[in-house]
Coordinates of N, CA and C in Angstrom, one line a residue:
C245 N -55.8 16.2 5.9 CA -55.5 14.8 6.2 C -54.0 14.2 6.8
D246 N -54.1 13.3 7.4 CA -52.6 12.8 7.6 C -52.8 11.4 7.1
D247 N -51.7 11.1 6.6 CA -51.7 10.0 5.8 C -51.1 8.7 7.0
G248 N -50.9 9.3 8.2 CA -50.4 8.4 9.2 C -48.1 8.0 8.7
D249 N -48.2 8.2 8.1 CA -46.3 8.4 7.5 C -45.7 9.4 8.2
D250 N -44.9 9.0 9.3 CA -44.0 10.2 9.7 C -43.2 10.7 8.9
E251 N -42.9 10.0 7.8 CA -41.8 10.2 6.6 C -42.3 11.2 5.9
T252 N -43.4 11.7 6.0 CA -44.2 12.2 4.9 C -44.6 14.0 5.4
E253 N -44.8 15.0 4.4 CA -45.5 16.1 5.1 C -46.2 16.5 3.6
N254 N -47.1 17.5 3.8 CA -48.0 18.1 3.3 C -49.2 17.0 2.4
D255 N -49.4 16.2 3.5 CA -50.6 15.4 3.0 C -51.7 15.7 2.8
V256 N -52.1 15.3 1.2 CA -53.5 16.2 1.2 C -54.0 14.8 0.7
C257 N -55.4 15.2 0.5 CA -56.6 14.2 -0.2 C -56.1 13.9 -1.6
Q258 N -56.0 12.7 -2.1 CA -56.1 12.5 -3.4 C -57.3 11.8 -4.1
A259 N -57.2 12.1 -5.0 CA -58.1 11.3 -6.1 C -58.9 9.9 -5.1
G260 N -59.6 9.7 -5.4 CA -60.3 8.4 -4.5 C -60.3 8.5 -2.9
G261 N -60.3 9.4 -2.6 CA -60.7 9.6 -1.2 C -59.1 9.2 -0.4
V262 N -58.2 9.1 -0.7 CA -56.8 8.5 -0.3 C -56.2 10.0 0.3
C263 N -55.7 9.7 1.4 CA -54.7 10.8 2.1 C -53.1 10.2 1.6
K264 N -52.3 11.2 1.3 CA -51.2 11.1 0.7 C -50.1 12.5 1.0
G265 N -49.0 11.6 1.7 CA -48.3 13.1 1.8 C -46.7 13.0 0.9
F266 N -46.3 14.0 1.0 CA -44.8 14.1 -0.3 C -43.6 13.3 0.8
N267 N -43.3 12.3 0.3 CA -42.1 11.8 1.1 C -40.6 12.5 0.7
L268 N -40.0 13.0 1.8 CA -39.1 14.2 1.7 C -37.7 13.5 1.4
C269 N -37.7 11.9 1.9 CA -36.4 11.6 1.4 C -36.8 10.8 -0.1
D270 N -37.6 11.1 -0.9 CA -37.5 10.4 -2.4 C -36.7 11.7 -3.1
A271 N -36.8 12.8 -2.7 CA -36.0 13.7 -3.4 C -34.4 13.8 -2.5
V272 N -33.9 13.2 -1.9 CA -32.3 13.2 -1.6 C -32.0 12.1 -1.7
Q273 N -32.7 10.9 -1.5 CA -32.2 9.5 -1.6 C -31.1 9.5 -2.2
D274 N -31.0 9.7 -3.4 CA -29.8 9.5 -4.0 C -28.4 10.5 -4.0
T275 N -28.8 11.2 -3.2 CA -27.5 11.8 -2.7 C -27.1 11.4 -1.3
C276 N -27.7 10.3 -0.7 CA -27.4 9.9 0.7 C -25.9 9.2 0.0
A277 N -25.1 8.8 0.8 CA -24.0 7.9 0.5 C -24.3 6.4 0.5
K278 N -24.0 6.0 -0.1 CA -24.0 4.1 -0.8 C -23.3 3.6 0.6
E279 N -23.1 2.5 0.4 CA -22.7 1.4 1.3 C -21.4 1.6 1.0
T280 N -20.5 1.4 1.5 CA -19.0 0.9 1.7 C -18.1 -0.4 2.1
Q281 N -17.3 -0.6 1.8 CA -16.5 -1.6 2.7 C -16.6 -1.8 4.3
C282 N -16.4 -0.8 4.7 CA -16.4 -0.2 6.2 C -17.8 0.3 6.8
K283 N -18.5 0.9 5.8 CA -19.7 1.4 6.4 C -21.0 1.1 5.6
H284 N -22.1 1.0 6.5 CA -23.1 1.0 5.9 C -24.0 2.3 5.2
A285 N -24.4 2.0 4.1 CA -25.5 2.8 3.6 C -26.1 4.1 4.4
E286 N -25.8 5.3 4.2 CA -27.0 6.5 4.8 C -28.3 6.0 5.1
T287 N -28.7 6.7 5.9 CA -30.5 6.3 5.7 C -31.0 7.6 5.8
C288 N -32.0 8.2 5.7 CA -32.6 9.1 5.5 C -33.9 9.4 6.0
E289 N -34.3 10.6 7.2 CA -35.0 10.8 7.5 C -35.6 11.7 7.4
K290 N -36.9 12.2 7.1 CA -37.7 13.5 7.0 C -36.8 14.3 6.1
G291 N -36.1 13.6 5.1 CA -35.5 14.5 4.0 C -33.8 14.8 4.2
I292 N -33.6 14.2 5.3 CA -32.1 14.6 5.6 C -31.1 12.9 5.7
C293 N -30.0 13.3 5.1 CA -29.2 12.1 5.1 C -28.3 12.0 6.3
L294 N -28.6 10.6 7.2 CA -28.2 10.7 8.4 C -26.7 9.8 8.1
E295 N -25.9 10.1 9.2 CA -24.5 9.6 9.0 C -24.9 8.1 8.7
A296 N -23.8 7.5 8.0 CA -23.8 6.0 7.8 C -23.3 5.3 9.3
K297 N -23.6 4.5 9.4 CA -22.7 4.0 10.6 C -21.8 3.1 10.2
P298 N -20.8 3.0 10.9 CA -19.6 2.1 10.8 C -19.4 0.2 10.8
K299 N -19.4 -0.2 10.1 CA -19.5 -1.5 10.0 C -18.8 -2.2 11.4
N300 N -18.7 -3.3 11.7 CA -17.9 -3.9 12.5 C -15.6 -3.9 12.4
D301 N -15.7 -2.9 13.7 CA -13.9 -3.0 13.5 C -13.5 -4.7 12.8
S302 N -12.4 -4.5 12.6 CA -11.5 -5.9 12.1 C -12.5 -6.7 10.9
L303 N -13.4 -5.8 10.6 CA -14.0 -6.6 9.2 C -12.5 -6.2 8.2
S304 N -12.5 -7.4 7.6 CA -11.9 -7.7 6.1 C -12.2 -6.6 5.2
C305 N -11.1 -5.8 4.5 CA -11.4 -4.9 3.9 C -10.2 -4.5 2.6
D306 N -10.1 -4.0 1.6 CA -9.4 -3.6 0.9 C -9.2 -1.9 0.5
D307 N -7.6 -1.3 1.3 CA -7.9 -0.3 1.1 C -7.3 0.4 -0.1
G308 N -7.0 -0.4 -0.8 CA -6.6 0.2 -2.1 C -5.0 0.3 -2.3
N309 N -4.5 0.1 -1.5 CA -2.7 0.5 -1.3 C -2.3 -0.5 -1.5
E310 N -1.4 -1.1 -2.4 CA -0.7 -2.1 -2.6 C 0.7 -2.0 -2.0
L311 N 0.7 -1.0 -1.0 CA 2.1 -1.2 0.1 C 1.6 -2.0 1.6
T312 N 0.1 -2.2 1.5 CA -0.5 -2.4 2.8 C -1.0 -3.9 2.9
L313 N -1.0 -4.2 3.9 CA -1.5 -5.8 4.4 C -2.3 -5.9 5.3
R314 N -3.0 -7.0 5.5 CA -4.1 -6.9 6.7 C -4.9 -5.8 7.0
D315 N -5.3 -5.3 5.9 CA -6.4 -4.2 5.7 C -7.8 -4.8 6.7
V316 N -8.2 -3.7 7.4 CA -9.5 -3.8 8.1 C -10.1 -3.0 8.2
C317 N -11.5 -2.9 8.4 CA -12.3 -1.6 9.1 C -11.6 -1.3 10.1
V318 N -11.8 0.0 10.6 CA -11.4 0.7 12.0 C -12.1 1.9 11.9
N319 N -13.5 2.2 12.7 CA -14.3 3.6 12.7 C -14.8 3.8 11.3
G320 N -14.9 2.8 10.6 CA -15.7 3.0 9.2 C -14.7 3.5 8.2
V321 N -13.3 2.9 8.6 CA -12.6 3.4 7.5 C -11.5 2.2 7.5
C322 N -11.1 1.8 5.9 CA -10.2 0.6 5.8 C -8.7 1.0 6.0
K323 N -8.2 0.2 6.5 CA -7.1 0.7 6.8 C -5.8 -0.4 6.8
G324 N -4.8 -0.1 6.2 CA -4.0 -1.5 6.3 C -2.6 -0.9 6.9
V325 N -2.1 -2.1 7.0 CA -0.4 -2.1 7.6 C 0.6 -1.9 6.5
D326 N 1.3 -1.1 6.9 CA 2.6 -0.9 5.8 C 3.8 -0.9 6.6
L327 N 4.0 -2.6 6.4 CA 5.1 -3.0 7.2 C 6.8 -2.3 6.7
C328 N 6.7 -1.0 5.9 CA 7.7 -0.5 5.6 C 8.0 0.5 6.3
L329 N 6.9 1.1 6.8 CA 6.5 2.3 7.2 C 7.5 2.0 9.0
Q330 N 8.2 3.0 9.2 CA 9.0 3.2 10.3 C 8.7 3.9 11.3
E331 N 8.5 3.4 12.5 CA 7.9 4.5 14.1 C 8.2 5.7 13.7
D332 N 9.3 6.2 13.0 CA 9.6 7.6 12.7 C 8.7 8.2 11.5
G333 N 7.9 7.5 10.9 CA 6.9 7.9 9.4 C 7.8 7.7 8.2
E334 N 8.9 7.7 8.2 CA 9.5 7.4 7.1 C 9.7 5.7 6.8
R335 N 9.8 5.9 5.4 CA 9.5 4.4 4.6 C 11.1 3.7 5.0
L336 N 11.0 2.5 5.1 CA 12.4 1.8 4.9 C 13.3 1.8 3.8
Q337 N 14.5 2.2 4.3 CA 15.3 2.2 2.9 C 16.0 1.0 2.6
C338 N 15.9 0.6 1.3 CA 16.5 -0.7 1.0 C 18.0 -0.3 0.4
A339 N 19.2 -1.2 0.9 CA 20.6 -0.9 0.5 C 20.5 -1.4 -0.9
T340 N 21.5 -0.4 -1.4 CA 21.5 -0.5 -3.0 C 22.6 -1.9 -3.2
Q341 N 22.5 -2.8 -4.4 CA 23.5 -3.7 -4.3 C 23.5 -3.4 -5.7
Q342 N 25.1 -3.9 -5.9 CA 25.7 -4.4 -7.3 C 24.8 -5.1 -8.1
C343 N 24.7 -4.6 -9.2 CA 23.5 -5.5 -10.1 C 22.3 -6.2 -10.0
Y344 N 22.0 -4.9 -8.9 CA 20.5 -4.9 -9.0 C 19.9 -3.4 -9.2
Q345 N 19.0 -3.2 -9.6 CA 18.2 -1.7 -9.7 C 17.9 -1.1 -8.7
D346 N 17.7 0.3 -8.6 CA 17.0 0.7 -7.3 C 15.9 -0.4 -6.7
T347 N 16.0 -0.2 -5.4 CA 15.3 -1.1 -4.6 C 13.8 -0.7 -3.8
T348 N 13.0 -1.3 -3.7 CA 11.9 -0.9 -2.8 C 11.7 -1.6 -1.8
C349 N 10.8 -0.9 -0.8 CA 10.3 -2.1 0.4 C 9.0 -2.1 -0.1
L350 N 8.5 -3.4 0.0 CA 7.1 -3.6 -0.3 C 6.7 -5.1 0.7
H351 N 5.7 -5.0 1.5 CA 5.6 -5.4 2.6 C 6.6 -6.1 3.6
G352 N 7.2 -5.2 4.0 CA 8.2 -5.6 4.7 C 9.7 -5.9 4.1
Q353 N 9.5 -6.4 2.9 CA 10.6 -6.8 2.6 C 11.4 -5.7 1.3
C354 N 12.6 -6.0 1.8 CA 13.4 -5.0 0.0 C 12.9 -6.1 -1.2
N355 N 13.0 -5.8 -2.1 CA 12.5 -6.3 -3.4 C 13.4 -6.0 -4.6
Y356 N 14.2 -6.9 -4.4 CA 15.4 -6.6 -5.8 C 15.3 -7.1 -7.0
V357 N 15.7 -6.2 -7.7 CA 15.3 -6.3 -9.4 C 16.5 -6.7 -9.8
P358 N 16.8 -7.4 -10.7 CA 18.4 -8.0 -11.4 C 18.6 -7.1 -12.2
E359 N 19.6 -6.2 -12.4 CA 20.1 -5.4 -13.3 C 20.3 -6.2 -14.8
P360 N 20.0 -5.7 -16.1 CA 19.8 -6.6 -17.2 C 21.4 -6.8 -17.3
T361 N 21.2 -8.1 -18.2 CA 22.7 -8.9 -18.4 C 23.7 -7.8 -19.3
N362 N 24.7 -7.9 -18.8 CA 25.8 -6.9 -19.4 C 26.1 -6.0 -19.1
T363 N 25.3 -5.4 -17.9 CA 25.1 -4.2 -17.5 C 26.7 -4.1 -16.7
T364 N 27.3 -2.8 -16.6 CA 28.5 -3.0 -16.2 C 29.0 -2.6 -15.0
C365 N 29.5 -3.5 -14.3 CA 29.9 -3.7 -12.8 C 31.2 -3.8 -12.4
D366 N 31.6 -3.8 -11.1 CA 33.1 -4.5 -10.5 C 33.3 -5.6 -9.6
D367 N 33.6 -6.4 -10.2 CA 33.6 -7.5 -8.9 C 34.5 -7.6 -8.1
G368 N 35.2 -6.6 -7.8 CA 36.5 -6.5 -7.0 C 37.3 -7.5 -7.0
N369 N 37.6 -8.2 -8.1 CA 38.7 -8.8 -8.1 C 39.9 -8.2 -9.4
V370 N 41.0 -7.8 -8.8 CA 42.0 -6.9 -9.7 C 42.4 -8.1 -11.1
L371 N 42.2 -9.4 -11.1 CA 42.6 -10.4 -11.8 C 41.8 -10.3 -12.9
T372 N 40.7 -9.9 -12.8 CA 39.6 -9.7 -14.0 C 39.6 -8.3 -14.7
E373 N 38.8 -8.6 -15.7 CA 38.3 -7.3 -16.4 C 36.5 -7.4 -17.3
D374 N 36.5 -6.9 -18.0 CA 35.2 -6.6 -18.5 C 34.0 -7.1 -17.7
D375 N 33.9 -6.6 -16.3 CA 33.3 -7.5 -15.5 C 31.4 -6.7 -15.9
V376 N 30.6 -7.8 -15.8 CA 29.4 -7.3 -16.2 C 28.6 -8.3 -14.9
C377 N 27.2 -7.6 -14.9 CA 26.1 -8.5 -14.6 C 25.8 -9.7 -15.4
D378 N 25.0 -10.8 -14.8 CA 24.7 -11.8 -15.3 C 23.3 -11.6 -15.5
G379 N 22.5 -10.9 -15.1 CA 21.1 -10.8 -15.2 C 20.5 -11.8 -13.9
S380 N 20.9 -12.0 -13.5 CA 20.4 -12.8 -11.7 C 21.2 -12.0 -10.8
G381 N 21.6 -10.6 -10.9 CA 22.4 -10.3 -9.7 C 23.8 -10.3 -9.7
V382 N 24.3 -11.3 -10.0 CA 26.1 -11.5 -10.0 C 26.8 -10.9 -10.6
C383 N 27.8 -10.3 -10.4 CA 28.8 -9.7 -11.1 C 30.2 -10.4 -11.3
A384 N 30.4 -10.9 -12.6 CA 31.6 -11.6 -12.9 C 32.2 -10.9 -14.2
G385 N 33.6 -10.9 -14.1 CA 34.8 -10.5 -14.9 C 35.4 -11.6 -15.6
I386 N 36.4 -11.4 -16.9 CA 37.3 -12.2 -17.2 C 38.4 -12.3 -16.8
D387 N 38.8 -13.7 -16.3 CA 40.2 -13.8 -16.2 C 40.8 -13.9 -17.4
K388 N 41.9 -13.3 -18.1 CA 42.4 -13.7 -19.3 C 43.7 -14.6 -18.9
C389 N 44.0 -14.8 -17.8 CA 45.0 -15.8 -17.1 C 44.5 -17.1 -16.9
E390 N 43.4 -17.1 -16.9 CA 43.0 -18.5 -16.8 C 42.7 -19.3 -17.7
L391 N 43.5 -20.7 -17.1 CA 43.9 -21.7 -18.7 C 42.1 -22.6 -18.8
P392 N 42.2 -22.8 -20.0 CA 40.4 -23.5 -20.4 C 40.6 -24.6 -19.7
G393 N 41.4 -25.6 -19.4 CA 41.1 -26.4 -18.5 C 40.8 -26.6 -16.7
G394 N 41.3 -25.2 -16.5 CA 41.5 -25.0 -15.1 C 43.0 -24.3 -14.8
G395 N 43.2 -23.5 -13.7 CA 44.3 -23.5 -13.1 C 44.6 -21.8 -14.0
R396 N 45.9 -21.5 -13.6 CA 46.3 -19.8 -14.2 C 47.7 -20.4 -14.9
Q397 N 47.6 -19.0 -15.9 CA 48.7 -19.1 -16.7 C 50.3 -18.8 -15.7
T398 N 51.0 -19.7 -16.0 CA 52.3 -19.6 -15.0 C 53.2 -18.6 -16.4
C399 N 54.0 -17.5 -15.0 CA 54.9 -16.7 -16.1 C 56.4 -17.3 -15.8
P400 N 57.3 -17.6 -16.6 CA 58.5 -17.8 -16.9 C 59.4 -17.1 -15.9
D401 N 60.7 -17.4 -14.9 CA 61.5 -16.6 -14.7 C 62.2 -15.9 -15.5
R402 N 62.9 -14.7 -15.2 CA 63.5 -14.1 -15.8 C 64.6 -13.6 -14.9
A403 N 65.9 -13.7 -15.5 CA 67.0 -13.4 -15.0 C 66.7 -11.6 -14.8
C404 N 67.1 -11.1 -13.6 CA 67.2 -9.6 -13.3 C 65.8 -9.2 -12.9
Y405 N 64.6 -9.8 -13.0 CA 63.6 -9.7 -12.7 C 62.8 -10.4 -11.5
N406 N 62.0 -9.7 -10.8 CA 61.2 -10.1 -9.8 C 60.3 -11.1 -10.6
S407 N 60.0 -12.5 -9.9 CA 59.0 -13.4 -10.4 C 57.8 -12.6 -10.4
T408 N 56.8 -12.7 -11.3 CA 55.5 -12.3 -11.3 C 54.3 -13.4 -11.7
I409 N 53.0 -12.7 -11.6 CA 52.2 -13.6 -11.8 C 51.2 -12.8 -13.3
C410 N 50.5 -13.9 -13.7 CA 49.8 -13.1 -14.7 C 48.9 -12.1 -14.5
L411 N 48.2 -11.2 -15.4 CA 47.7 -10.0 -14.8 C 47.0 -9.3 -16.2
H412 N 45.8 -9.7 -16.8 CA 44.9 -9.3 -17.6 C 45.3 -10.0 -18.8
G413 N 46.0 -11.2 -18.7 CA 46.8 -12.0 -20.0 C 48.0 -11.8 -20.3
Q414 N 48.7 -11.2 -19.4 CA 50.1 -10.6 -19.5 C 51.4 -11.2 -18.7
C415 N 52.0 -11.4 -18.8 CA 53.3 -11.5 -17.6 C 53.9 -10.1 -17.4
N416 N 53.9 -9.4 -16.4 CA 54.6 -8.4 -16.0 C 55.4 -8.8 -15.1
Y417 N 56.8 -7.9 -16.1 CA 57.7 -8.3 -14.8 C 58.4 -7.2 -14.1
E418 N 58.6 -6.9 -13.0 CA 59.4 -5.5 -12.6 C 60.8 -6.1 -12.2
P419 N 61.7 -5.1 -12.7 CA 63.3 -5.5 -12.6 C 63.9 -5.3 -11.3
L420 N 64.4 -6.0 -11.1 CA 65.1 -5.8 -9.6 C 66.2 -4.9 -9.2
S421 N 66.4 -4.2 -8.3 CA 66.6 -3.1 -7.9 C 68.4 -3.5 -8.3
R422 N 68.8 -2.4 -8.6 CA 70.3 -2.1 -9.1 C 71.0 -3.0 -7.7
G423 N 71.9 -4.0 -8.3 CA 72.8 -4.7 -7.2 C 72.1 -6.0 -6.7
S424 N 71.0 -5.9 -6.8 CA 70.4 -7.3 -6.5 C 71.3 -8.3 -7.0
L425 N 71.0 -9.7 -6.5 CA 71.4 -10.9 -6.9 C 70.4 -11.9 -7.4

């Protein structure tokens, strides 16, 4: 007999005078690829899963990569743009900065994370010591010659010594060369 369904084979007469064939897709339907963000589900024809058709290009999707933005379907594949990827294929390297932890590029920008408070650093000021990070990316030291109300401690002049400034909380005097007035 012929049940009139092109998707079946081995048509046979069933009880009650019904002609029915075996649908080959029933056996493989679970193995056909399911719908994804960028592809339709595979269809079955005569027991064979047919390649899934891509959905429209530029359809918004999520490629699952946190480094990319503007994810869209392209020929059935979800692709995003990595704004930190340079033309040579290398990732943009962010400059290291004092009082910031190692930094990575994310979405085209360097993401700077401050070092914890009291991380040792160098503020570049010779008049300070015990330099540490403040937890917000700033390095600062203590000027032990700075007076509580502002200004700096002055050092009195001494005979036979060059005038000096206060450094690290002490007046440092340098003797004049022999024969100086």
